[in-house]
PDB file of C-alpha atoms in Angstrom:
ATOM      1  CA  UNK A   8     -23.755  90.306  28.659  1.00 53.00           C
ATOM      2  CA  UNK A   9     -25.396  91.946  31.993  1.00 60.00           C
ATOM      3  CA  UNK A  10     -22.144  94.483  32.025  1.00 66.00           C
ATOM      4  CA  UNK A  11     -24.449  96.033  29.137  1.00 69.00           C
ATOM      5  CA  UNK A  12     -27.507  95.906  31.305  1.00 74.00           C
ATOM      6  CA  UNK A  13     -28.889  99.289  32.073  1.00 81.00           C
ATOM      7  CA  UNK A  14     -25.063 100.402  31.118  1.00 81.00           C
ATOM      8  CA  UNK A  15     -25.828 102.606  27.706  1.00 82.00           C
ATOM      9  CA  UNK A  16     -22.539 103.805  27.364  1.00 79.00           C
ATOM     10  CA  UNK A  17     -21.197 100.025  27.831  1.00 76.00           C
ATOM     11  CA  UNK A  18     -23.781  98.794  24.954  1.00 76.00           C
ATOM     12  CA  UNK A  19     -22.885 102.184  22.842  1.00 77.00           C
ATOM     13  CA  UNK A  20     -19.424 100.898  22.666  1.00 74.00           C
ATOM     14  CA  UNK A  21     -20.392  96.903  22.132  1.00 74.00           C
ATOM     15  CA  UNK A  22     -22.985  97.989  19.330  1.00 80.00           C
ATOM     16  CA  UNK A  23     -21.561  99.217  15.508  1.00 81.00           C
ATOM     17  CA  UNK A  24     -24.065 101.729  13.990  1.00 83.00           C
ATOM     18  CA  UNK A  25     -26.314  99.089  12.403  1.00 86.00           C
ATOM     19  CA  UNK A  26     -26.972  97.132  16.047  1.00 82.00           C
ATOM     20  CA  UNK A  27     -24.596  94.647  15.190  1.00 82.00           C
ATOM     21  CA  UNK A  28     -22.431  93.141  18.165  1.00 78.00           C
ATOM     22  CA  UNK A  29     -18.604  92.762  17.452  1.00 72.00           C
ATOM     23  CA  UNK A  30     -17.765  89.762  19.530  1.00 72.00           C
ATOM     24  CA  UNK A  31     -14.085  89.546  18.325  1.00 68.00           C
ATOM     25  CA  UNK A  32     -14.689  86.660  16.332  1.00 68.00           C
ATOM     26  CA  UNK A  33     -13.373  86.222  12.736  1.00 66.00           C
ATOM     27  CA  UNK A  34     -15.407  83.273  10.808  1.00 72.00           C
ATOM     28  CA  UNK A  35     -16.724  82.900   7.550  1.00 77.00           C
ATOM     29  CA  UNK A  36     -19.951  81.501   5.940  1.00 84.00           C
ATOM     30  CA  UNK A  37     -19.315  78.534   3.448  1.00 86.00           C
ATOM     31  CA  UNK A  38     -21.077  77.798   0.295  1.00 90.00           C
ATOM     32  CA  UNK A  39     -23.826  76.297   2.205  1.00 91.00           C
ATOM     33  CA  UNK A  40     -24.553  79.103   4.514  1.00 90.00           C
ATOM     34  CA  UNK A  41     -22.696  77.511   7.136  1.00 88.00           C
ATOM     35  CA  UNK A  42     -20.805  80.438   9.819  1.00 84.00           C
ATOM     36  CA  UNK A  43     -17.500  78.995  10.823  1.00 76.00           C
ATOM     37  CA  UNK A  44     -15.670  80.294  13.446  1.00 69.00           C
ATOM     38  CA  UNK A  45     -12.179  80.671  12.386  1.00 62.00           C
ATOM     39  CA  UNK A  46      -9.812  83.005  14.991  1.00 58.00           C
ATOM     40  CA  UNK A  47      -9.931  86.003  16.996  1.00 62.00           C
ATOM     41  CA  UNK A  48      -8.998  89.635  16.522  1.00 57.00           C
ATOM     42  CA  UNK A  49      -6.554  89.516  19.064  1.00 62.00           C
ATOM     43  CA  UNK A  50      -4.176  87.242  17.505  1.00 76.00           C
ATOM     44  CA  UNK A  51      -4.561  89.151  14.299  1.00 84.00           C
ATOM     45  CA  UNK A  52      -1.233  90.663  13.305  1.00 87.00           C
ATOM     46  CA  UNK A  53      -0.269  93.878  11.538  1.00 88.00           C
ATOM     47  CA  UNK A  54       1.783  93.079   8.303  1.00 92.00           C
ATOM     48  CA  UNK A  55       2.395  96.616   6.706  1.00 90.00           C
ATOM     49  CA  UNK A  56      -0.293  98.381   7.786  1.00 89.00           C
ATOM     50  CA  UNK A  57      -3.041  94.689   7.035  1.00 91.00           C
ATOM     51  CA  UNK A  58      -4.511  92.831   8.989  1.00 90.00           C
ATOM     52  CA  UNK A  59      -3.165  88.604   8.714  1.00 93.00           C
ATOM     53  CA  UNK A  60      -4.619  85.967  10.466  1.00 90.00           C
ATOM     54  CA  UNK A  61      -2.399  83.560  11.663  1.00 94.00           C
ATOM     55  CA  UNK A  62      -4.793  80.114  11.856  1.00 91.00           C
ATOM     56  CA  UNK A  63      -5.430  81.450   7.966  1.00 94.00           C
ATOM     57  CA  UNK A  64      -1.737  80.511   7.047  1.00 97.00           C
ATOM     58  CA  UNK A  65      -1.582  77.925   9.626  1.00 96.00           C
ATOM     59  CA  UNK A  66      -4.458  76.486   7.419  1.00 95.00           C
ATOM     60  CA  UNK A  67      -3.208  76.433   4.288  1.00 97.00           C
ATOM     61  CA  UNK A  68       0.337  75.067   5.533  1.00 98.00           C
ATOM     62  CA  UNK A  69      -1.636  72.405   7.229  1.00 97.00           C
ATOM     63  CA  UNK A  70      -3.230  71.850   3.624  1.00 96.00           C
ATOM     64  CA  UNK A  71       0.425  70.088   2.947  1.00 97.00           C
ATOM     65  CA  UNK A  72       0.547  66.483   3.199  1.00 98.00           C
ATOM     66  CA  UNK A  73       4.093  67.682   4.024  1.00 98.00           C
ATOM     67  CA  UNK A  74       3.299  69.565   7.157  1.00 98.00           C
ATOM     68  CA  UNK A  75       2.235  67.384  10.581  1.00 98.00           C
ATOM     69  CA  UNK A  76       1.693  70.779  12.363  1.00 98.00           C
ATOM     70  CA  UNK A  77       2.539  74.239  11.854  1.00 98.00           C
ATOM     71  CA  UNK A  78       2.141  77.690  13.749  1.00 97.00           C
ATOM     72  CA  UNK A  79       2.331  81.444  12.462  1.00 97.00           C
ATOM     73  CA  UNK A  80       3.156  84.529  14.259  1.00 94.00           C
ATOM     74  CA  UNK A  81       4.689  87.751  13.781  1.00 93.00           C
ATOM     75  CA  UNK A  82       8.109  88.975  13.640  1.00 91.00           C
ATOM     76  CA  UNK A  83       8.963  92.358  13.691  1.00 90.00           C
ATOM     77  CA  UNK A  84      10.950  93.816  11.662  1.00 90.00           C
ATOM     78  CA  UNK A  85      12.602  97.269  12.284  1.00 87.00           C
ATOM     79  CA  UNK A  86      13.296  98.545   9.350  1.00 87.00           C
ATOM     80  CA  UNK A  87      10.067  97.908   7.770  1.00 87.00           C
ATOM     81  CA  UNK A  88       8.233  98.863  11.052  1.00 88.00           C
ATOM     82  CA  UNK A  89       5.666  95.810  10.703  1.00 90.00           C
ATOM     83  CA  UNK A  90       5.793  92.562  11.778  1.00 93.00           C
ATOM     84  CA  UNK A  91       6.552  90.019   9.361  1.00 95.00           C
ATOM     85  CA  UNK A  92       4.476  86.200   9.281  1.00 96.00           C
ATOM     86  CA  UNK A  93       6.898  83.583  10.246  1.00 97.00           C
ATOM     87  CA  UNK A  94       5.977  79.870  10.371  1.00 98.00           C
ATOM     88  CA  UNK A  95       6.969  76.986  12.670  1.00 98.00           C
ATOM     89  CA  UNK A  96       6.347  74.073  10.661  1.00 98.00           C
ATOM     90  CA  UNK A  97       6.673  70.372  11.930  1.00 98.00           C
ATOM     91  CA  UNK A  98       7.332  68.054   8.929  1.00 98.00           C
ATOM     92  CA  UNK A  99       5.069  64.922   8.295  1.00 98.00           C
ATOM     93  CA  UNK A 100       8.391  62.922   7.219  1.00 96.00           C
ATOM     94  CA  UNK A 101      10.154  61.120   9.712  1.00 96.00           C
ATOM     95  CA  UNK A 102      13.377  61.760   8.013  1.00 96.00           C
ATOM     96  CA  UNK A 103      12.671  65.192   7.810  1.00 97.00           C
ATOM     97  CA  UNK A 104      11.513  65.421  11.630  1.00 96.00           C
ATOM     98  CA  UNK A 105      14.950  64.117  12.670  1.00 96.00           C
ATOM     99  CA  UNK A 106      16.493  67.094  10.845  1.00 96.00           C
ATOM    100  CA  UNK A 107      15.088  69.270  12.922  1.00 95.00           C
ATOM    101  CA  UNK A 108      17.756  70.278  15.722  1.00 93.00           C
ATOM    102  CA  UNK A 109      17.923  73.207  17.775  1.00 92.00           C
ATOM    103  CA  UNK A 110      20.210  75.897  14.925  1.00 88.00           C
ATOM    104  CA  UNK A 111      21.165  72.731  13.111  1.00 91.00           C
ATOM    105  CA  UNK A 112      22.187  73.199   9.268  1.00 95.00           C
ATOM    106  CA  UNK A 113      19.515  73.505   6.369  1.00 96.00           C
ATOM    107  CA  UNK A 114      19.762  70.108   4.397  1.00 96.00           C
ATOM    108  CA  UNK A 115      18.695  70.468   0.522  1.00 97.00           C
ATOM    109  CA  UNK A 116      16.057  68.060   1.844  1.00 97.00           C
ATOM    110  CA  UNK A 117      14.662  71.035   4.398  1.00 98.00           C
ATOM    111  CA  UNK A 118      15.427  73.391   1.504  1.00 97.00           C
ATOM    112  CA  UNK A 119      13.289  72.031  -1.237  1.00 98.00           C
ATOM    113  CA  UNK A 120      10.331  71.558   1.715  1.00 98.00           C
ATOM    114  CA  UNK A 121      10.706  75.233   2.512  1.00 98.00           C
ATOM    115  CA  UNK A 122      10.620  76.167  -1.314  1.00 98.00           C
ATOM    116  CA  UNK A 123       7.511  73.971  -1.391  1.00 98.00           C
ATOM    117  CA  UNK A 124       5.979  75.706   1.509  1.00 98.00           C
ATOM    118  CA  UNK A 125       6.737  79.080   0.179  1.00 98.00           C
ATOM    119  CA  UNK A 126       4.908  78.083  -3.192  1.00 98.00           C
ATOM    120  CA  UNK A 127       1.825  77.123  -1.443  1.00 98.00           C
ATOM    121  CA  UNK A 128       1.572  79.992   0.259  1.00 98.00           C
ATOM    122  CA  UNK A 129       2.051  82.550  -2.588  1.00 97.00           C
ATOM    123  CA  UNK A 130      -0.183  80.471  -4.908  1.00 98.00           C
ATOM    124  CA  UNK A 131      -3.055  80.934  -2.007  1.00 97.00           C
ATOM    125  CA  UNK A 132      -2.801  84.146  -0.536  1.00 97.00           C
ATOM    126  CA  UNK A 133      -1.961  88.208  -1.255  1.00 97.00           C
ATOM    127  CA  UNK A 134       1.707  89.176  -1.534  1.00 96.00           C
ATOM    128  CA  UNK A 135       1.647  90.800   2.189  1.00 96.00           C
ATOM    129  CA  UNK A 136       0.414  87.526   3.595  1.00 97.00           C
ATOM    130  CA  UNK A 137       4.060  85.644   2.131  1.00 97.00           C
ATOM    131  CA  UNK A 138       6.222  84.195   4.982  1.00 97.00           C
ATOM    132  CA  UNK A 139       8.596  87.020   4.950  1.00 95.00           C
ATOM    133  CA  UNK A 140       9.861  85.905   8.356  1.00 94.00           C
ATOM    134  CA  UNK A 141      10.879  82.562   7.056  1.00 96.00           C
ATOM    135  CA  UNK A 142      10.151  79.271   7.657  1.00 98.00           C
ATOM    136  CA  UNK A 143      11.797  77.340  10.947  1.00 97.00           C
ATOM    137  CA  UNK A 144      11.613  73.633  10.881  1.00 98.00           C
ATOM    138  CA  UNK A 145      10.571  72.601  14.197  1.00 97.00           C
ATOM    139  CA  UNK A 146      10.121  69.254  16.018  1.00 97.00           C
ATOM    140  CA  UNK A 147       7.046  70.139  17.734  1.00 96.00           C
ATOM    141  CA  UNK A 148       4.768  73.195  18.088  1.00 97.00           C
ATOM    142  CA  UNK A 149       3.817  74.497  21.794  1.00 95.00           C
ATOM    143  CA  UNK A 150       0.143  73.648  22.477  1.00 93.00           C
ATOM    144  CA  UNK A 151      -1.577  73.765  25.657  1.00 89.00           C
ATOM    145  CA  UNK A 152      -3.259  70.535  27.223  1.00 89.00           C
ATOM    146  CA  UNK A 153      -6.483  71.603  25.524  1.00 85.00           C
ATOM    147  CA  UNK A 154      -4.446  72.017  21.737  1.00 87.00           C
ATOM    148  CA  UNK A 155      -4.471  75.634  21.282  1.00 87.00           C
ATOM    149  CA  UNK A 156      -0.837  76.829  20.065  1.00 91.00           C
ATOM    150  CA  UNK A 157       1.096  78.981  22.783  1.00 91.00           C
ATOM    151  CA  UNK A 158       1.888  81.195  20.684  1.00 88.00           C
ATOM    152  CA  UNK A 159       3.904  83.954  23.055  1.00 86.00           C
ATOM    153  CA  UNK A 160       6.483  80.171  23.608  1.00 92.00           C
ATOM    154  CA  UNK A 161       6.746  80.424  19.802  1.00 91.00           C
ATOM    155  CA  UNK A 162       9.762  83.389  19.824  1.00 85.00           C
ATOM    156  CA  UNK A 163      11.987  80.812  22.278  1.00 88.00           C
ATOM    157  CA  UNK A 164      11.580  77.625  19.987  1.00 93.00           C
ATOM    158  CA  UNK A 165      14.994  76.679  18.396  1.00 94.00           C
ATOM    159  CA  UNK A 166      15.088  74.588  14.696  1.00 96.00           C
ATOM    160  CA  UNK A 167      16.429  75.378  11.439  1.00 97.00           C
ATOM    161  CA  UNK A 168      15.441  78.148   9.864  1.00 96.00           C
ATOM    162  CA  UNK A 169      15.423  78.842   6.368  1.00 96.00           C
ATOM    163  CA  UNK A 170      15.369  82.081   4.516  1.00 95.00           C
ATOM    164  CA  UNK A 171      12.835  82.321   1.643  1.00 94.00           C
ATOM    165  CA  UNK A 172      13.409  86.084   0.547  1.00 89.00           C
ATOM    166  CA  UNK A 173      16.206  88.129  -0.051  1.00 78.00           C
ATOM    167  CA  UNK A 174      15.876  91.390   2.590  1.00 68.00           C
ATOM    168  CA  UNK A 175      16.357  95.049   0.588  1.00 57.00           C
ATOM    169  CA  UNK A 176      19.927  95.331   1.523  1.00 52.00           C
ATOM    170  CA  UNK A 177      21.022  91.489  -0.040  1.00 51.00           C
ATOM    171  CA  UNK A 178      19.059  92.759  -3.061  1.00 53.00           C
ATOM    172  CA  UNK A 179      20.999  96.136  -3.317  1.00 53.00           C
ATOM    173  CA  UNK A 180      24.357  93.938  -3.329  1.00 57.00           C
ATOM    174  CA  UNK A 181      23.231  92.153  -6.384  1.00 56.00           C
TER     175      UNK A 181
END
């Protein structure tokens, strides 16, 4: 905080109108008052002009006793000009796990987990927060030696991905 020191057009810029100081954190406060810190702005992405929080859908897919692990990020998608959430999720089955080769084919076993996943997800959140970018079934998800998910490694991991929405033009054919 001593940038701000003495520095008024440094604390103009740190304080909102009200005095408030935006730290960057997103959090909420539970039913017992309780401020929890939940993500940053920064790894916020834009989905149609919103605003989605990644750890948010990590969350819920987490929520699965399905899901060991799981990681969200954006994928953009040119003709919509937005990104699009896409999850890496790590299945709590063994079976499942070993299904989970670099490009390897979508079992009806992976299947039925994706339709699963893509159930959970509508059922909890706002139609712009759907895994539009699919779902790849991965064997692990990048962390750092402190936990935290790499997500920028995320784009260069290699599983099975499975397609849980039909794009404009595949709906046009119909």
């Amino acid at each position: 905080m001593t940038c701000y020191l003495n520095n008024k057009a440094a604390t103009d810029e740190a304080l909102d109108s009200e005095g408030w100081f935006h730290t960057g954190d997103v959090g909420k406060v539970d039913t017992h008052g309780h401020l929890w810190i939940t993500d940053r702005l920064k790894d916020v992405m834009k989905v149609k002009g919103f605003q989605v929080s990644p750890s948010e859908l990590e969350n819920i897919l987490c929520g699965s006793p399905s899901v060991a692990d799981a990681a969200v990020c954006g994928l953009f998608d040119a003709g919509l000009a937005s990104e699009l959430p896409r999850a890496y999720v790590v299945p709590s089955s063994k079976h499942l796990l070993a299904q989970c080769t670099p490009n390897g084919p979508i079992t009806p076993e992976l299947q039925a987990l994706a339709q699963d996943i893509k159930q959970l997800v509508e059922s909890k959140t706002v139609r712009y927060k759907w895994l539009a970018g699919n779902v790849v079934f991965v064997p692990a998800v990048p962390k750092s030696p402190s936990g935290k998910i790499l997500r920028r490694m995320l784009v260069g991991v290699q599983g099975v991905e499975v397609k849980l929405y039909l794009s404009r033009a595949e709906k046009a054919k119909l």
